Coordinates of C-alpha atoms and ligand atoms in Angstrom, one line a residue:
M63 CA 10.9 -39.9 -1.5
S64 CA 11.8 -42.2 1.4
E65 CA 9.5 -42.2 4.4
Q66 CA 12.3 -40.7 6.4
A67 CA 12.9 -37.8 4.0
R68 CA 9.1 -37.1 4.1
N69 CA 9.2 -37.0 7.9
T70 CA 12.1 -34.7 8.1
F71 CA 10.5 -32.3 5.6
Y72 CA 7.3 -32.1 7.7
S73 CA 8.9 -32.0 11.1
G74 CA 11.3 -29.4 9.8
L75 CA 8.3 -27.2 9.0
Q76 CA 6.8 -27.8 12.4
E77 CA 10.0 -26.7 14.1
K78 CA 10.2 -23.5 12.0
L79 CA 6.6 -22.7 12.9
I80 CA 7.2 -23.3 16.6
G81 CA 10.3 -21.1 16.3
L82 CA 8.2 -18.3 14.7
R83 CA 5.7 -18.5 17.6
E84 CA 8.4 -18.5 20.2
Q85 CA 10.0 -15.4 18.7
G86 CA 6.7 -13.6 18.6
L87 CA 6.8 -13.5 14.8
F88 CA 3.9 -15.7 14.0
K89 CA 1.1 -13.8 12.3
P90 CA -2.4 -15.0 13.3
E91 CA -5.3 -14.1 11.1
R92 CA -8.2 -12.1 12.6
V93 CA -11.5 -13.5 11.3
L94 CA -14.2 -10.9 10.5
A95 CA -17.8 -11.9 10.3
S96 CA -18.9 -8.6 8.7
R97 CA -18.1 -6.4 5.8
Q98 CA -14.9 -4.4 5.9
G99 CA -15.5 -0.9 7.3
A100 CA -14.9 1.7 10.0
Q101 CA -16.7 -0.7 12.3
V102 CA -16.4 -4.5 11.9
T103 CA -17.7 -7.5 13.7
S104 CA -15.2 -10.2 14.7
E105 CA -16.0 -13.9 14.5
D106 CA -16.9 -14.0 18.2
G107 CA -19.5 -11.3 17.7
R108 CA -17.6 -8.4 19.1
T109 CA -17.9 -5.0 17.5
L110 CA -14.6 -3.2 16.9
I111 CA -13.6 0.1 15.4
N112 CA -11.2 -0.7 12.7
M113 CA -8.0 1.4 12.5
C114 CA -5.8 -1.0 10.5
A115 CA -7.4 -1.4 7.0
N116 CA -6.0 0.2 3.8
N117 CA -9.6 1.3 3.4
Y118 CA -8.6 5.0 3.0
L119 CA -11.7 6.2 1.3
G120 CA -14.0 3.8 3.1
L121 CA -15.2 2.1 -0.1
S122 CA -14.5 -1.6 0.7
G123 CA -17.8 -2.3 2.4
Q124 CA -19.8 0.5 0.6
E125 CA -23.2 -0.4 -0.7
W126 CA -22.8 1.5 -4.0
V127 CA -19.5 -0.2 -4.7
A128 CA -20.9 -3.6 -4.0
Q129 CA -23.9 -2.7 -6.2
A130 CA -21.6 -1.6 -9.1
S131 CA -19.8 -5.0 -8.9
I132 CA -23.2 -6.8 -9.0
D133 CA -24.2 -4.8 -12.0
A134 CA -21.0 -5.6 -13.8
T135 CA -21.4 -9.3 -12.9
E136 CA -24.9 -9.3 -14.4
R137 CA -23.8 -7.6 -17.5
Y138 CA -20.4 -9.3 -18.1
G139 CA -20.7 -12.5 -16.1
Y140 CA -18.6 -14.0 -13.4
G141 CA -15.3 -14.4 -15.2
L142 CA -13.5 -14.9 -18.5
S143 CA -11.7 -18.3 -18.1
S144 CA -9.0 -16.8 -20.2
V145 CA -6.0 -14.6 -20.2
R146 CA -6.4 -11.1 -21.8
F147 CA -4.9 -11.8 -25.2
I148 CA -6.8 -15.0 -26.0
C149 CA -10.5 -14.1 -25.2
G150 CA -10.3 -12.4 -21.9
T151 CA -10.7 -8.7 -22.8
Q152 CA -14.1 -7.1 -22.4
T153 CA -15.2 -3.5 -23.0
V154 CA -15.2 -3.0 -19.2
H155 CA -11.5 -3.7 -19.0
K156 CA -10.6 -1.3 -21.8
E157 CA -12.9 1.4 -20.2
L158 CA -11.2 0.9 -16.8
E159 CA -7.7 1.2 -18.4
R160 CA -8.7 4.4 -20.1
A161 CA -10.2 5.7 -16.8
I162 CA -7.1 5.0 -14.8
S163 CA -4.9 6.7 -17.5
A164 CA -7.2 9.8 -17.4
F165 CA -7.1 9.8 -13.6
L166 CA -3.3 9.6 -13.4
G167 CA -2.5 11.8 -16.3
T168 CA -0.8 9.1 -18.4
E169 CA -1.2 7.7 -21.9
D170 CA -2.1 4.1 -21.3
T171 CA -2.7 1.5 -18.5
I172 CA -2.4 -2.3 -18.3
L173 CA -4.4 -4.3 -15.6
Y174 CA -3.1 -7.1 -13.5
A175 CA -4.6 -9.4 -10.9
A176 CA -2.7 -7.5 -8.2
A177 CA -0.2 -4.7 -7.8
F178 CA 2.2 -7.5 -6.7
D179 CA 2.0 -8.8 -10.2
A180 CA 2.3 -5.4 -11.7
N181 CA 5.6 -4.8 -9.9
G182 CA 6.6 -8.4 -10.5
G183 CA 6.1 -8.1 -14.3
V184 CA 7.3 -4.5 -15.0
F185 CA 11.1 -4.7 -15.0
E186 CA 12.1 -7.8 -16.9
P187 CA 10.4 -6.8 -20.2
L188 CA 11.8 -3.2 -20.2
F189 CA 15.3 -3.5 -18.9
D190 CA 18.3 -5.9 -19.4
E191 CA 22.0 -6.2 -18.4
N192 CA 22.9 -3.0 -20.1
D193 CA 20.6 -1.0 -17.7
A194 CA 20.4 0.0 -14.1
I195 CA 17.6 -0.1 -11.5
I196 CA 18.1 2.3 -8.6
S197 CA 15.8 1.4 -5.8
D198 CA 14.9 2.8 -2.4
A199 CA 16.1 0.4 0.4
L200 CA 12.6 0.3 1.9
N201 CA 10.7 -0.4 -1.3
H202 CA 7.8 -2.9 -1.2
A203 CA 8.6 -6.6 -1.4
S204 CA 6.9 -6.9 -4.8
I205 CA 9.3 -4.3 -6.2
I206 CA 12.3 -6.2 -4.8
D207 CA 11.0 -9.4 -6.3
G208 CA 10.3 -7.8 -9.7
I209 CA 13.9 -6.4 -9.8
R210 CA 15.2 -9.9 -8.9
L211 CA 13.5 -11.3 -12.1
C212 CA 15.3 -8.8 -14.3
K213 CA 18.9 -8.8 -15.5
A214 CA 19.6 -5.1 -15.0
A215 CA 22.3 -4.0 -12.6
R216 CA 20.9 -3.2 -9.2
F217 CA 21.7 -0.1 -7.1
R218 CA 20.1 0.5 -3.8
Y219 CA 19.9 3.9 -2.1
A220 CA 19.4 4.5 1.7
H221 CA 15.7 5.1 2.4
N222 CA 14.6 8.5 1.3
D223 CA 18.2 9.7 1.2
M224 CA 18.6 12.1 -1.8
A225 CA 22.4 12.4 -1.3
D226 CA 22.8 8.6 -1.5
L227 CA 20.4 8.5 -4.5
E228 CA 22.7 10.9 -6.3
K229 CA 25.7 8.8 -5.4
Q230 CA 24.0 5.7 -6.9
L231 CA 23.1 7.6 -10.0
Q232 CA 26.8 8.5 -10.4
A233 CA 27.8 4.9 -9.8
A234 CA 25.3 3.8 -12.5
A235 CA 26.5 6.5 -15.0
D236 CA 27.9 4.1 -17.6
K237 CA 24.6 2.1 -17.9
R238 CA 22.4 2.6 -21.0
H239 CA 19.1 3.3 -19.3
K240 CA 18.6 4.1 -15.6
I241 CA 15.4 4.0 -13.7
I242 CA 14.8 5.3 -10.1
V243 CA 12.1 3.3 -8.4
T244 CA 10.3 4.3 -5.2
D245 CA 7.1 3.7 -3.3
G246 CA 5.2 7.0 -3.6
V247 CA 4.3 6.6 0.1
F248 CA 6.0 4.1 2.5
S249 CA 3.4 2.3 4.5
M250 CA 5.3 1.7 7.7
D251 CA 5.9 5.4 8.5
G252 CA 3.5 7.2 6.1
T253 CA 6.7 8.8 4.6
I254 CA 6.0 10.5 1.3
A255 CA 8.8 10.1 -1.3
Q256 CA 10.4 13.4 -2.2
L257 CA 9.3 13.2 -5.8
D258 CA 10.1 16.8 -6.7
R259 CA 13.8 16.2 -5.8
I260 CA 13.8 12.7 -7.3
V261 CA 12.5 14.1 -10.6
A262 CA 15.1 16.9 -10.5
L263 CA 17.9 14.3 -10.0
A264 CA 16.4 12.1 -12.7
E265 CA 16.5 15.0 -15.1
Q266 CA 20.1 15.9 -14.2
Y267 CA 21.3 12.3 -14.6
G268 CA 19.1 11.2 -17.5
A269 CA 17.2 8.6 -15.5
L270 CA 13.6 7.4 -15.7
V271 CA 11.3 7.5 -12.7
M272 CA 8.9 4.8 -11.5
I273 CA 6.6 5.1 -8.4
D274 CA 4.4 2.6 -6.7
E275 CA 1.2 4.4 -5.7
C276 CA -0.5 1.7 -3.6
H277 CA -0.8 4.0 -0.5
A278 CA -1.5 7.1 -2.6
S279 CA -3.8 6.6 -5.6
G280 CA -7.2 8.1 -4.8
F281 CA -6.3 10.5 -2.0
M282 CA -2.8 12.0 -2.2
G283 CA -2.6 15.4 -4.0
K284 CA -5.4 18.0 -4.1
T285 CA -7.6 16.0 -6.4
G286 CA -6.4 12.6 -5.1
R287 CA -4.4 11.6 -8.2
G288 CA -1.4 10.5 -6.1
T289 CA 2.0 11.4 -4.9
H290 CA 2.9 13.0 -8.3
E291 CA 0.1 15.4 -7.8
H292 CA 1.1 16.0 -4.2
H293 CA 4.5 17.0 -5.3
D294 CA 3.4 18.8 -8.5
V295 CA 5.2 16.5 -10.9
V296 CA 2.3 15.1 -12.9
G297 CA 3.5 14.2 -16.4
K298 CA 7.1 13.8 -15.2
I299 CA 6.8 10.2 -13.9
D300 CA 7.5 7.5 -16.5
I301 CA 5.9 4.5 -14.8
I302 CA 3.2 4.3 -12.2
T303 CA 2.1 1.1 -10.6
G304 CA -0.8 0.8 -8.2
T305 CA -3.5 -1.3 -6.6
L306 CA -7.3 -1.5 -6.9
G307 CA -7.2 -3.2 -3.5
K308 CA -6.7 -0.3 -1.1
A309 CA -8.3 3.2 -1.5
L310 CA -9.7 2.5 -5.0
G311 CA -12.4 0.1 -3.9
G312 CA -10.5 -2.5 -1.9
A313 CA -11.2 -5.8 -3.7
M314 CA -8.1 -6.7 -5.6
G315 CA -6.3 -5.9 -8.8
G316 CA -3.4 -3.8 -9.9
F317 CA -2.1 -1.7 -12.8
T318 CA 0.9 -0.2 -14.5
S319 CA 0.4 3.1 -16.2
G320 CA 2.7 5.2 -18.4
R321 CA 3.7 5.9 -22.0
K322 CA 1.9 3.9 -24.8
E323 CA 5.1 2.1 -25.9
V324 CA 5.8 0.9 -22.3
I325 CA 2.3 -0.4 -21.8
E326 CA 2.2 -2.1 -25.2
T327 CA 5.5 -3.8 -24.5
L328 CA 4.2 -5.1 -21.2
R329 CA 1.1 -6.5 -23.0
Q330 CA 3.4 -8.4 -25.2
K331 CA 6.0 -9.5 -22.7
S332 CA 5.0 -9.2 -19.1
R333 CA 4.6 -12.6 -17.7
P334 CA 2.0 -12.1 -14.9
Y335 CA -0.2 -10.5 -17.6
L336 CA 0.4 -13.1 -20.3
F337 CA 0.1 -16.2 -18.1
S338 CA -2.5 -15.3 -15.6
N339 CA -6.3 -14.8 -15.8
T340 CA -8.2 -11.6 -16.6
L341 CA -9.3 -9.4 -13.7
A342 CA -12.9 -10.4 -12.8
P343 CA -15.4 -8.1 -14.5
S344 CA -17.1 -7.4 -11.2
I345 CA -13.9 -5.7 -10.0
A346 CA -13.3 -3.9 -13.3
G347 CA -16.9 -2.5 -13.3
A348 CA -16.8 -1.5 -9.6
S349 CA -13.4 0.1 -10.0
L350 CA -14.6 2.1 -13.0
E351 CA -17.5 3.4 -10.9
V352 CA -15.1 4.4 -8.1
L353 CA -12.9 6.3 -10.5
K354 CA -15.9 8.1 -12.0
R355 CA -17.0 9.3 -8.5
L356 CA -13.5 10.3 -7.5
S357 CA -13.0 12.2 -10.7
G358 CA -16.2 14.2 -10.0
S359 CA -15.7 15.0 -6.3
T360 CA -12.9 15.3 -3.8
E361 CA -15.4 14.8 -0.9
L362 CA -14.0 11.5 0.3
R363 CA -10.4 12.5 -0.1
D364 CA -11.1 15.7 1.8
R365 CA -12.9 13.9 4.7
L366 CA -9.9 11.5 4.9
H367 CA -7.5 14.4 5.3
E368 CA -9.7 16.1 7.8
N369 CA -9.9 12.9 9.9
T370 CA -6.1 12.5 9.6
A371 CA -5.4 16.0 10.7
Y372 CA -7.8 15.7 13.6
F373 CA -6.4 12.4 14.8
R374 CA -2.8 13.5 14.4
R375 CA -3.5 16.6 16.5
R376 CA -5.5 15.0 19.2
I377 CA -3.2 11.9 19.7
E378 CA -0.3 14.3 20.3
E379 CA -2.3 16.4 22.7
I380 CA -3.1 13.3 24.7
G381 CA 0.7 12.8 25.1
F382 CA 1.6 10.1 22.5
I383 CA 4.6 10.4 20.3
I384 CA 3.9 10.0 16.6
K385 CA 6.0 10.1 13.4
P386 CA 5.3 13.6 12.1
G387 CA 3.6 13.9 8.7
T388 CA 0.3 14.3 6.9
H389 CA -0.5 10.9 5.6
P390 CA -3.4 8.8 7.0
V391 CA -0.8 6.2 8.1
V392 CA 0.0 7.4 11.7
P393 CA 2.7 5.4 13.5
V394 CA 2.2 5.8 17.2
M395 CA 5.6 5.1 18.7
L396 CA 5.8 2.8 21.7
F397 CA 9.5 1.9 21.1
E398 CA 9.7 -1.4 23.0
A399 CA 8.2 -4.6 21.4
P400 CA 6.5 -5.9 24.5
V401 CA 4.8 -2.6 25.1
A402 CA 3.5 -2.4 21.6
Q403 CA 2.2 -6.0 21.9
K404 CA 0.5 -5.3 25.3
F405 CA -0.9 -2.0 24.0
A406 CA -2.5 -3.5 20.9
A407 CA -4.0 -6.3 23.0
R408 CA -5.4 -3.8 25.5
M409 CA -6.9 -1.7 22.6
F410 CA -8.5 -4.8 21.3
E411 CA -10.2 -5.4 24.6
L412 CA -11.3 -1.7 24.5
G413 CA -12.9 -2.3 21.1
V414 CA -10.2 -1.0 18.8
L415 CA -8.6 -3.0 16.1
L416 CA -5.0 -1.9 15.2
S417 CA -1.8 -3.6 14.4
G418 CA 1.5 -3.6 16.4
F419 CA 4.8 -3.6 14.6
F420 CA 8.2 -4.5 16.0
Y421 CA 11.6 -5.8 15.0
P422 CA 12.2 -7.1 12.3
V423 CA 9.4 -5.4 10.5
V424 CA 10.6 -2.1 11.9
P425 CA 14.1 -1.3 13.3
M426 CA 15.0 -2.4 16.8
G427 CA 13.7 0.0 19.4
Q428 CA 11.1 1.5 17.0
A429 CA 8.1 -0.7 18.0
R430 CA 4.8 1.0 17.4
V431 CA 1.1 0.6 16.7
R432 CA 0.1 1.8 13.2
V433 CA -3.2 3.7 12.9
Q434 CA -4.7 4.1 9.5
L435 CA -7.4 6.7 9.1
S436 CA -10.4 6.3 6.7
A437 CA -12.9 8.7 5.2
A438 CA -15.5 6.3 6.7
H439 CA -14.5 7.0 10.3
T440 CA -17.0 9.3 12.1
R441 CA -15.8 11.9 14.5
E442 CA -17.5 9.9 17.3
Q443 CA -15.6 6.8 16.3
L444 CA -12.3 8.7 16.3
D445 CA -13.1 10.2 19.7
Q446 CA -13.8 6.7 21.0
V447 CA -10.5 5.5 19.7
L448 CA -8.7 8.5 21.2
A449 CA -10.3 7.8 24.6
A450 CA -9.2 4.2 24.4
F451 CA -5.7 5.3 23.5
E452 CA -5.7 7.6 26.6
Q453 CA -7.0 4.9 28.9
A454 CA -4.6 2.2 27.7
G455 CA -1.7 4.7 27.6
K456 CA -2.3 5.6 31.3
E457 CA -2.8 1.9 32.4
L458 CA 0.5 0.9 30.8
G459 CA 2.4 4.0 32.0
I460 CA 3.0 5.3 28.5
I461 CA 1.5 8.7 29.2
P462 CA 1.2 10.5 32.5
T463 CA -1.9 9.8 34.5
T464 CA -2.5 13.5 35.1
T465 CA -3.2 15.8 32.2
P466 CA -0.7 18.7 31.8
S467 CA -3.3 21.3 33.0
Q468 CA -3.7 19.5 36.3
N469 CA 0.0 19.7 37.1
Ligands
LIG715 C1 -0.1 -3.4 -0.9 C2 1.0 -3.0 -1.8 C3 1.3 -3.8 -2.9 C4 0.6 -5.0 -3.3 O1 -0.7 -4.6 -3.7 P1 -1.7 -5.8 -4.1 O2 -2.6 -5.2 -5.2 O3 -2.5 -6.2 -2.9 O4 -0.9 -6.9 -4.7 C5 2.4 -3.3 -3.7 N1 3.1 -2.3 -3.4 C6 2.9 -1.5 -2.2 C7 3.7 -0.4 -1.9 C8 1.8 -1.9 -1.4 O5 1.6 -1.2 -0.3

């Protein structure tokens, strides 16, 4: 490469980075100096209540989870230096796969280093140019990438739109196998996919169904099994992908679960499984312990839903507009991007960590801060957060400075 070509390469990157900053699209990283949890310490020593982790069950920083990972490390060592099929499968990996299958109500499960890999490696081995993948327009980036790696025909239906899904099923009628793919829960709005209706359409049109349960496994449904339990369609979903990096412990790791012949095919053909290292035994052991606890008690799941209901009710009483729903993702609508930015910054000063979202992450005019509840939040912490919302809301003129009863 000539010196000049090198220079234009690097200066081109610099310009793009400057452009991102100028457009307000640059994503800085917040550095924590503590464990993850309901309360965290930032690098500069400030204590913050954390309202933006996917730590739904509050397990990320939990002592017993950390201890389970230490125990697994002592028994199984630090790592395997191998992919699964050469010499990278330990009893703990097989136990975890069985435990996930039992938890989800499926036949078998395959582990990946991340749900991103699970989604990236699920389509190409199972579907080819004779088949059709029918995907919700707002599905996660990893699903979109996974579909790109596969030769099947692609059909996209408008987000959560069952009439359009039906249209796409009709458009795909001449394909051999069809699969409908959706996030079980969409993380921007906390929207829960209408799995009862999706399963009914799938039965009518002879399609398979796949759900990505990253924002559902561990706490959706009455015993926390996921969106399929929430909508009472356990046993009717063909493929479930999910993460160990959110509610189920919070470290990392992913899985695909379903019928034996699907999972066995993936073990033979799925590239992120075949060509990437085994999940660390510390994570497998701790995840196993998490699933044992969650199978024995709904206490954490129940506390999460209590916290969610409390927060959703109180934030509306204070005068904020939220997207209605029941999921612990609570979008507090501020509509204009500069307002969302100012609001998140003011909340940070008031000791609350949350994230602002604006175009192009969400549609124009739909800027918001996204609150994520956790079972680990105490009532006192939630009241502190609500008081900060009220203060910042009044300061920025988002809610009236007098309460309705004073009018
Ligand atoms: C977070 C997320 C993923 C990726 O999970 P990782 O295990 O962190 O790779 C995939 N799909 C959805 C819907 C997610 O929210």
